[in-house]
Tab-separated table of C-alpha atoms and ligand atoms in Angstrom:
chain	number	residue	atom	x	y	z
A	1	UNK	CA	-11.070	22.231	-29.343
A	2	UNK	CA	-13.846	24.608	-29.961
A	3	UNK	CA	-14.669	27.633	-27.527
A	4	UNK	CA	-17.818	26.275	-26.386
A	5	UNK	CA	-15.751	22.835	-25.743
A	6	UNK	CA	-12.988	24.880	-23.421
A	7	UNK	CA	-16.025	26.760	-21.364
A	8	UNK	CA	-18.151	23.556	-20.900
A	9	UNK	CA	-14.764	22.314	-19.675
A	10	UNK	CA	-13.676	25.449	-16.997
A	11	UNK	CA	-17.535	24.468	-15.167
A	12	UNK	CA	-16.111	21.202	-14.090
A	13	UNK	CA	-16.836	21.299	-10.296
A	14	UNK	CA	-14.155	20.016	-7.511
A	15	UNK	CA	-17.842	17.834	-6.424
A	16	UNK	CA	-17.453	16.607	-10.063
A	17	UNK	CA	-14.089	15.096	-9.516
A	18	UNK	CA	-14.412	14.186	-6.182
A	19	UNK	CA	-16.914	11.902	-7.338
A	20	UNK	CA	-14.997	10.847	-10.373
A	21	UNK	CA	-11.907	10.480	-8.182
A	22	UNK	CA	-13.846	7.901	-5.753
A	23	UNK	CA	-15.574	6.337	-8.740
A	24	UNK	CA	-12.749	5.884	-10.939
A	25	UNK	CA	-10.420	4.720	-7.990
A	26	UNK	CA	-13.130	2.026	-6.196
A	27	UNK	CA	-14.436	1.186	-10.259
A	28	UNK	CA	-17.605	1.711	-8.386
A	29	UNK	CA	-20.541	4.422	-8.109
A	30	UNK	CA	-21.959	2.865	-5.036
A	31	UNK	CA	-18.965	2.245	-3.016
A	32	UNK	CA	-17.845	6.004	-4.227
A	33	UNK	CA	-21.117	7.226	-2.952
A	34	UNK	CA	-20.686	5.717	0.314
A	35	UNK	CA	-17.256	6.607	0.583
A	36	UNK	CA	-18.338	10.631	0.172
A	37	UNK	CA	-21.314	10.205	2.135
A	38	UNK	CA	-23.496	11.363	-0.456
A	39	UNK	CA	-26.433	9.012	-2.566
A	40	UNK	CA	-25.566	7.226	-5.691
A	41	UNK	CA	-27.575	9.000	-7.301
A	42	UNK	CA	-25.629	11.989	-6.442
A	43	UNK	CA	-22.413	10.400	-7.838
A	44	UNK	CA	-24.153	9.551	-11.305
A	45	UNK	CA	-25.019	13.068	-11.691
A	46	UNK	CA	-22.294	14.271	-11.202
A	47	UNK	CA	-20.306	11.879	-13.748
A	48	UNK	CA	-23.072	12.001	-16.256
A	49	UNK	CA	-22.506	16.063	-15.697
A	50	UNK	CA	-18.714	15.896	-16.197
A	51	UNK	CA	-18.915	13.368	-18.481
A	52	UNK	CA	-21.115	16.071	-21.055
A	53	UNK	CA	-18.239	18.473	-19.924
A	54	UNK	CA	-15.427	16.349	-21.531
A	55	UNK	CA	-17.147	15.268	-23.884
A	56	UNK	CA	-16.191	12.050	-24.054
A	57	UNK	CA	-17.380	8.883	-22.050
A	58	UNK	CA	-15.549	8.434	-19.019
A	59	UNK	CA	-16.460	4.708	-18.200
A	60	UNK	CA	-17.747	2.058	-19.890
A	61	UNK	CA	-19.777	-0.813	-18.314
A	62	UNK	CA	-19.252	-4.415	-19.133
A	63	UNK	CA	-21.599	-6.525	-17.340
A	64	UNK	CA	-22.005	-5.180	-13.909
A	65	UNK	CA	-18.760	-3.973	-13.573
A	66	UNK	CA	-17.465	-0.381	-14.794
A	67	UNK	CA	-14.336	0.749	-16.119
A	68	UNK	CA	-12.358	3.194	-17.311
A	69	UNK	CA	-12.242	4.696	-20.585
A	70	UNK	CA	-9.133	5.903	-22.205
A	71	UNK	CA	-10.494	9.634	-21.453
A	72	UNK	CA	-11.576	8.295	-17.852
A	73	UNK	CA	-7.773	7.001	-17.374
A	74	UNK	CA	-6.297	10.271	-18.807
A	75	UNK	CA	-8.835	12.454	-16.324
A	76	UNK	CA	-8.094	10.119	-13.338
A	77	UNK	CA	-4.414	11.372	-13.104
A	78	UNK	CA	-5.616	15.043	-13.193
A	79	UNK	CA	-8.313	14.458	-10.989
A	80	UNK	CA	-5.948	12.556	-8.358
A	81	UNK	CA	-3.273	15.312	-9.085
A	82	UNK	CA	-5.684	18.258	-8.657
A	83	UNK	CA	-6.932	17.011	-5.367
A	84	UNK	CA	-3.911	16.123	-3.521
A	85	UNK	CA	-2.434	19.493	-4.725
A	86	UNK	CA	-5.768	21.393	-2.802
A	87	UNK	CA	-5.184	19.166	0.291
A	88	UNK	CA	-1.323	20.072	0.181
A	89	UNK	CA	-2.887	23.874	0.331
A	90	UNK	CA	-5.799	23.434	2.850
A	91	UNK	CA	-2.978	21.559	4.690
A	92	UNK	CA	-0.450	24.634	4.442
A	93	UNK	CA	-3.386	27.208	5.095
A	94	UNK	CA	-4.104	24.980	8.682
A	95	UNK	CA	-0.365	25.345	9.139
A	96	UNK	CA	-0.320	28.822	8.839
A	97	UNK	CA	-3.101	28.801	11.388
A	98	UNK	CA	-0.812	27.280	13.917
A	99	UNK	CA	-2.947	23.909	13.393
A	100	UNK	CA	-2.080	20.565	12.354
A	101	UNK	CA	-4.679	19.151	10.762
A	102	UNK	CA	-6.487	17.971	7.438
A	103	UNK	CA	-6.104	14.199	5.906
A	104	UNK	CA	-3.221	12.156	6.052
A	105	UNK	CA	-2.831	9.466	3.472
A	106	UNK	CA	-1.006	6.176	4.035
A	107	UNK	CA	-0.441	3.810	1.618
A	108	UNK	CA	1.318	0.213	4.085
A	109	UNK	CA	2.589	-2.681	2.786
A	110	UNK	CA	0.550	-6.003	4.152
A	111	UNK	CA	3.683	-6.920	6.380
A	112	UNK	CA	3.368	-3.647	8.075
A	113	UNK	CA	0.390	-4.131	9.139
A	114	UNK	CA	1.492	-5.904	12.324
A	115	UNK	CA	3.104	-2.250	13.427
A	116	UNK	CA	1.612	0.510	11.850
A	117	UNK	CA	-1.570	0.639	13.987
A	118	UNK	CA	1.037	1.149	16.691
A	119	UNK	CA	2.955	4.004	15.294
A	120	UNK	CA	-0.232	5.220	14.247
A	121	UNK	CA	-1.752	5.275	17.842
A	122	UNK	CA	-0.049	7.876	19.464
A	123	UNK	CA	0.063	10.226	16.261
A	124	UNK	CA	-3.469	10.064	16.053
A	125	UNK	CA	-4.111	10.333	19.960
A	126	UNK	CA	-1.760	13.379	19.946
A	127	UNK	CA	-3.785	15.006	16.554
A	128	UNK	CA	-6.897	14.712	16.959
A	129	UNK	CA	-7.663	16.919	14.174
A	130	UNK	CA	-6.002	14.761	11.729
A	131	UNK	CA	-7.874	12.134	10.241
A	132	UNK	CA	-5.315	9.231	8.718
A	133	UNK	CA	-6.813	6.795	5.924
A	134	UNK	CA	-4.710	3.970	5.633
A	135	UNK	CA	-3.969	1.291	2.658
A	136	UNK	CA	-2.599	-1.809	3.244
A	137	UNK	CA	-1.718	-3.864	0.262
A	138	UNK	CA	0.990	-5.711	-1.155
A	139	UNK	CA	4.155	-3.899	-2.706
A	140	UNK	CA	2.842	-3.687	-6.135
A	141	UNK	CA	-0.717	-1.863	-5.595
A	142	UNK	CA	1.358	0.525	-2.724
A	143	UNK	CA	3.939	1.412	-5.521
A	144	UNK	CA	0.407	2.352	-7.982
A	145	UNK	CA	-0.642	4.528	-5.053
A	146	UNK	CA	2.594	6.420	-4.704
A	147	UNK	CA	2.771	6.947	-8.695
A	148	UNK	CA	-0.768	8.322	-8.517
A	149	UNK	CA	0.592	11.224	-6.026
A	150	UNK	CA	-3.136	10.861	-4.136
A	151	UNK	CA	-1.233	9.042	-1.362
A	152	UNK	CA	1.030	11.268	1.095
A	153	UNK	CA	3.420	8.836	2.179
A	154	UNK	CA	3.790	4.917	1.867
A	155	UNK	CA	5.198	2.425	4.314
A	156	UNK	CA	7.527	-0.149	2.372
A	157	UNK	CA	10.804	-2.524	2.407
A	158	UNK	CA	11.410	-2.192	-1.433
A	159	UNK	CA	10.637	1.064	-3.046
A	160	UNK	CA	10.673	1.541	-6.825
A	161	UNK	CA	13.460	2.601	-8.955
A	162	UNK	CA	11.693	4.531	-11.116
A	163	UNK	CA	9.618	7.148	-8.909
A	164	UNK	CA	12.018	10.469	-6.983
A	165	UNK	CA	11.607	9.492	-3.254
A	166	UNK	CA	13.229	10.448	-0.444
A	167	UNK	CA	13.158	7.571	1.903
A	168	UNK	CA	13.782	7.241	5.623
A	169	UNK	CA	14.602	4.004	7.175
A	170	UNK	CA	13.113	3.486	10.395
A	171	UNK	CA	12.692	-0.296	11.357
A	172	UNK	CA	14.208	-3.703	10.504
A	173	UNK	CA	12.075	-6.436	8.633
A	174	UNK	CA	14.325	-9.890	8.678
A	175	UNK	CA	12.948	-12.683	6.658
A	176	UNK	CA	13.037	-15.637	8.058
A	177	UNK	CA	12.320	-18.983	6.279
A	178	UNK	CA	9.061	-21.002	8.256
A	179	UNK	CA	8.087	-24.625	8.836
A	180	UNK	CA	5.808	-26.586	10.440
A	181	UNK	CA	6.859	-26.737	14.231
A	182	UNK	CA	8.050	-29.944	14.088
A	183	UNK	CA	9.492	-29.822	11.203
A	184	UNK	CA	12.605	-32.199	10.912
A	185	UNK	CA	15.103	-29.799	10.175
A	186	UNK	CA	13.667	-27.427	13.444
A	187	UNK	CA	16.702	-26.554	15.163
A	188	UNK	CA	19.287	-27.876	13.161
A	189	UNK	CA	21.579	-25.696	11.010
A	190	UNK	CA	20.638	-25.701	7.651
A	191	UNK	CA	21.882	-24.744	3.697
A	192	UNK	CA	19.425	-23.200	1.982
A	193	UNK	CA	20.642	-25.771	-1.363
A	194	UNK	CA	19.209	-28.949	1.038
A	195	UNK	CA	15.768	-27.179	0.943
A	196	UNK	CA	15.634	-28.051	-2.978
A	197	UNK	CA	13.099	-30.277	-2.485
A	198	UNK	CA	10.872	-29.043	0.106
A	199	UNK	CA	7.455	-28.103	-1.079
A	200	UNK	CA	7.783	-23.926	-1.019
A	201	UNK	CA	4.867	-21.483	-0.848
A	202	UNK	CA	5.163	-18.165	-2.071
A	203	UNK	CA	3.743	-14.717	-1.167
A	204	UNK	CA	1.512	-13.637	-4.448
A	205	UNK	CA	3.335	-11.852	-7.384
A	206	UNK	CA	3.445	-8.324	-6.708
A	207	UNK	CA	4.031	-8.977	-2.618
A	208	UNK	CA	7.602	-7.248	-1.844
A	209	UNK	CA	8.108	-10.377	0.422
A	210	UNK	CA	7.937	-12.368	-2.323
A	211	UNK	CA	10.818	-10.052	-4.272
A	212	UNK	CA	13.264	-10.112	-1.341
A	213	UNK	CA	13.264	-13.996	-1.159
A	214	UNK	CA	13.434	-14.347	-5.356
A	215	UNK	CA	15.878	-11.539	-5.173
A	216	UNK	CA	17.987	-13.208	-2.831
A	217	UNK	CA	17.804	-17.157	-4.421
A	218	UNK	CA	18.609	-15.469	-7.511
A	219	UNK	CA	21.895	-14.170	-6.136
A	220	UNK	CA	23.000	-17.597	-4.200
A	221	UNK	CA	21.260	-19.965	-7.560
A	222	UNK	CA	18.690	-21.544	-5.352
A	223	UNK	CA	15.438	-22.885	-7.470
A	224	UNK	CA	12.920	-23.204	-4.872
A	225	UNK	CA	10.123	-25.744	-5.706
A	226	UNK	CA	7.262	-23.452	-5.931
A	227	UNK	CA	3.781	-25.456	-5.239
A	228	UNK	CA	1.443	-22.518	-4.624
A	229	UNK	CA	1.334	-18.724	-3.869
A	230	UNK	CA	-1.022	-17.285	-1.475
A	231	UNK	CA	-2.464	-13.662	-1.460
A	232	UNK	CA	-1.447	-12.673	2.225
A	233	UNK	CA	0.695	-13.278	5.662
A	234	UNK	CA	-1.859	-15.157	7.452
A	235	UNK	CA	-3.062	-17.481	4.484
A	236	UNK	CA	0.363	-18.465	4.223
A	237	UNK	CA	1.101	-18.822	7.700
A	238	UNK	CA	-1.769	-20.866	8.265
A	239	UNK	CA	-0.936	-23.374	5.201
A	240	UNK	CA	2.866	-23.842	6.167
A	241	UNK	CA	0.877	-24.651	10.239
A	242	UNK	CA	-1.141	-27.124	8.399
A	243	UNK	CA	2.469	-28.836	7.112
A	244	UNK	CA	1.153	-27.230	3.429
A	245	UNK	CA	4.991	-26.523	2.463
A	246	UNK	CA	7.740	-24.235	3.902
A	247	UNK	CA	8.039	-19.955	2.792
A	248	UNK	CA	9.648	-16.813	3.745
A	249	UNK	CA	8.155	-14.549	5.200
A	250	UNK	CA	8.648	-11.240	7.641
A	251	UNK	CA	9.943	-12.476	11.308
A	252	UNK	CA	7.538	-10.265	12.678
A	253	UNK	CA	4.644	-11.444	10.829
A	254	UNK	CA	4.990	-15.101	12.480
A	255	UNK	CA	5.933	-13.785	15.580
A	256	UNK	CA	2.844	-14.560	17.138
A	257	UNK	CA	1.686	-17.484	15.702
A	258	UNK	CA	5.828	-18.700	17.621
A	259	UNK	CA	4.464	-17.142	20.686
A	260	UNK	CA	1.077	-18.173	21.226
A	261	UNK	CA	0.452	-21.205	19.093
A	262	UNK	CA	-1.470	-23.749	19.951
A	263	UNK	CA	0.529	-26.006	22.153
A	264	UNK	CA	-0.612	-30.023	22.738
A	265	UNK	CA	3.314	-30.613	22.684
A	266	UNK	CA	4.612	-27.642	23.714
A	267	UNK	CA	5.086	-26.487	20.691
A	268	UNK	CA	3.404	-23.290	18.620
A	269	UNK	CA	2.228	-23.543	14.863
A	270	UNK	CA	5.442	-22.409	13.348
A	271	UNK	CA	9.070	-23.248	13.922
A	272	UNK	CA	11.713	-20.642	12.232
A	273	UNK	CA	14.187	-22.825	10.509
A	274	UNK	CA	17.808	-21.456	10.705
A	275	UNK	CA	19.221	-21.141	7.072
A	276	UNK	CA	22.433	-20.209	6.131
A	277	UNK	CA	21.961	-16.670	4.584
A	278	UNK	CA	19.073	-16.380	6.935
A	279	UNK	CA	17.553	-14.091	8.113
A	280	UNK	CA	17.630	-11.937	5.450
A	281	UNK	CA	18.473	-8.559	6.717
A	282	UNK	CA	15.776	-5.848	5.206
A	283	UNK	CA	14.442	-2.895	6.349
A	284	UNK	CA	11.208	-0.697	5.975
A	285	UNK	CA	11.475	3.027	5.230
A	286	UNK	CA	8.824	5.741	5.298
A	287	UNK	CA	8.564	7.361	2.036
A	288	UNK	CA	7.424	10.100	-0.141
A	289	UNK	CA	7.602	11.600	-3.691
A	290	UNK	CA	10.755	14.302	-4.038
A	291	UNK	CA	8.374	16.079	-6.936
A	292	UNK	CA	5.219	16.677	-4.500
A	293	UNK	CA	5.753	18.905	-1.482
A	294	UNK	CA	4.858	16.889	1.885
A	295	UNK	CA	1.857	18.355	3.956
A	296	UNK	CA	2.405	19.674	7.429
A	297	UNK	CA	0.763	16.866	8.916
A	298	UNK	CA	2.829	14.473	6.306
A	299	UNK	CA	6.120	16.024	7.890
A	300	UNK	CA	5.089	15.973	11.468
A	301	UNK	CA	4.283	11.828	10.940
A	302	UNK	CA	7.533	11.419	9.605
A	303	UNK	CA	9.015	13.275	12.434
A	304	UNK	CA	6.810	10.818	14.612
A	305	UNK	CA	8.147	8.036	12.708
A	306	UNK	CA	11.736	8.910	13.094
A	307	UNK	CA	11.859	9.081	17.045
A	308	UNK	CA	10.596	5.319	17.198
A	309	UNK	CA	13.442	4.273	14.794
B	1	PGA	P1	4.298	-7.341	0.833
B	1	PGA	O1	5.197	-6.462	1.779
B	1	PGA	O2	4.944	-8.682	0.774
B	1	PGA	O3	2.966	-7.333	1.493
B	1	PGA	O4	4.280	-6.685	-0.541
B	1	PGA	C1	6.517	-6.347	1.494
B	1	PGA	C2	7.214	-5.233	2.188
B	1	PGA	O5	7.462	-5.359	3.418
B	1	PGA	O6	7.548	-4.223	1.506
C-alpha cells in the first residue's frame, strides 16, 4: 500500500462508517438515511467519500438492489466492530458518570416475541436514558447478529456452537405439537410414530423451532410428512386453525389463540395434542459474546433478566 493510500485511509470519518454500517447492514442508502436521520444524499456522500478512501468499490448495484462487494464485506466487519467497541466506551464513560445510559442492542428470536416486550417494559420504564433497539428474527439471522458483535446481547433457545458465549437461562419454552381444535386425536394420548401420516407444517429453515422438533424426531426416528414451511408463529398458527396440517411450535406462542379463540362450539382455534415425548422441555437463555466486554447497561439488563427467572 502506498503512503498516500494509508493517509487517504486514516481520514475515514466515524460519519463515514456510520453510514456504511447502516447501508451495508439494511443493503439500502435510503432506509440507512432514514435510519440516521440524515438525507440520502448525505449517505451517498459519504460512501462515495469512503469509497475514494479505500479505494476500492464498496457496493455494487444490480438492478435496483445494492450489494456488497468483497471490500464492502471485509469493511462491514470493521465497521460493525469499530462501532460497538466506541459504544462499549461511551457506555463505560456514562458509567463512570454514575449514569446508565447509551444504546442497548437486542437481537430476539421470533418466539420471544410474545415476552420480551414485557421484560423490556420495566427496564426501559426504570432507564429512561437507555434507548433499546430490538431484532426479532428467526434463530439463524439472530446467530448472524451475534457473530457480527454489533448486537449486545441476543434472546435465544439454541445458541451456536461455534461463537464463546456465556449464557444465562432464564425461562422455559416447551414445544408442544398443535392441531386443529377438533382434531380427532384432541385429548387422547398419543405416540408421536401414529402421527406418520398427518400432514406436518414446519417453521422455515433457519427458525430454532424448527431445529428443536428435527432435533428431537431425529433422536426417536420419526419422519414427519412435511407439506409446507411457513416463515413465522402466526402464519403457522393460523394454517394448522384452518385444518392446513399439524406442527410444533412454542406453548406460549399458541397460548392465546387456546385462550381466546373463536368459540361457535366452545372451542378455540387450536387444540394441543398430548404426544408421548411431548412437550419438549427447552429453555431460552440471555446471551452474550465471552470475547466482547458487556456494556453497563448490557449487564444491568441481564441483572433485570435474572430476577424474573
Ligand atoms: P425461531 O425461535 O423458531 O423463531 O428461530 C426459536 C427459539 O426460540 O430460539
Amino acid at each position: 500500500m502506498t503512503d498516500k493510500a494509508l493517509r487517504a485511509l486514516q481520514r475515514v470519518t466515524p460519519q463515514q462508517l456510520r453510514a456504511f454500517e447502516a447501508a451495508a447492514r439494511l443493503l439500502s442508502i435510503t432506509r440507512a438515511a432514514h435510519e440516521l436521520h440524515v438525507t440520502q444524499p448525505t449517505v451517498s456522500v459519504q460512501l462515495r467519500d469512503l469509497a475514494q478512501a479505500v479505494g476500492m468499490p464498496l457496493f455494487e448495484t444490480t438492478g435496483r438492489q445494492i450489494r456488497l462487494t468483497q471490500s464492502g464485506e471485509a469493511l462491514q466487519q470493521t465497521a460493525a466492530e469499530l462501532l460497538a467497541c466506541w459504544q462499549r466506551f461511551e457506555s463505560r464513560m456514562a458509567e463512570i458518570h454514575g449514569l446508565v445510559r447509551g444504546r442497548l442492542r437486542i437481537a430476539a428470536v421470533t418466539t420471544a416475541e410474545y415476552f420480551v416486550p414485557e421484560l423490556i417494559g420495566p427496564f426501559s420504564a426504570a432507564h429512561p436514558g437507555v434507548e433499546i433497539e430490538l431484532a426479532i428474527e428467526n434463530r439463524n439471522s439472530v446467530v448472524e447478529r451475534l457473530r457480527g458483535g454489533v448486537y449486545d446481547l441476543a434472546v435465544m433457545m439454541l445458541p451456536p456452537d461455534d461463537l464463546p458465549l456465556w449464557r444465562v437461562p432464564f425461562r422455559q419454552n416447551p414445544l408442544v405439537v398443535v392441531a386443529p381444535a377438533g382434531h380427532p386425536l384432541a385429548g387422547k394420548r398419543t405416540r408421536l410414530a401414529s402421527l406418520a401420516k398427518q400432514r406436518w407444517l414446519m417453521r422455515e429453515p433457519g427458525s430454532g423451532t424448527r431445529m428443536a422438533a428435527e432435533q428431537h424426531f431425529s433422536k426417536v426416528g420419526f419422519a414427519p410428512q412435511v407439506v409446507m414451511s411457513l416463515g413465522s408463529n402466526e402464519a403457522i398458527k393460523h394454517a394448522v386453525a384452518a385444518g392446513l396440517g399439524i406442527s410444533v411450535l412454542s406453548a406460549l406462542a399458541v397460548q392465546s389463540s387456546l385462550a381466546a379463540g373463536p368459540a361457535p362450539t366452545g372451542n378455540s382455534a387450536l387444540a394441543v395434542l398430548d404426544v408421548a415425548g411431548f412437550p419438549l422441555r427447552r429453555s431460552w437463555s440471555v446471551v452474550w459474546r465471552k470475547d466482547l466486554p458487556p456494556s453497563a447497561v448490557a449487564r444491568r439488563f441481564v441483572e433485570h433478566v435474572q430476577l424474573q427467572a
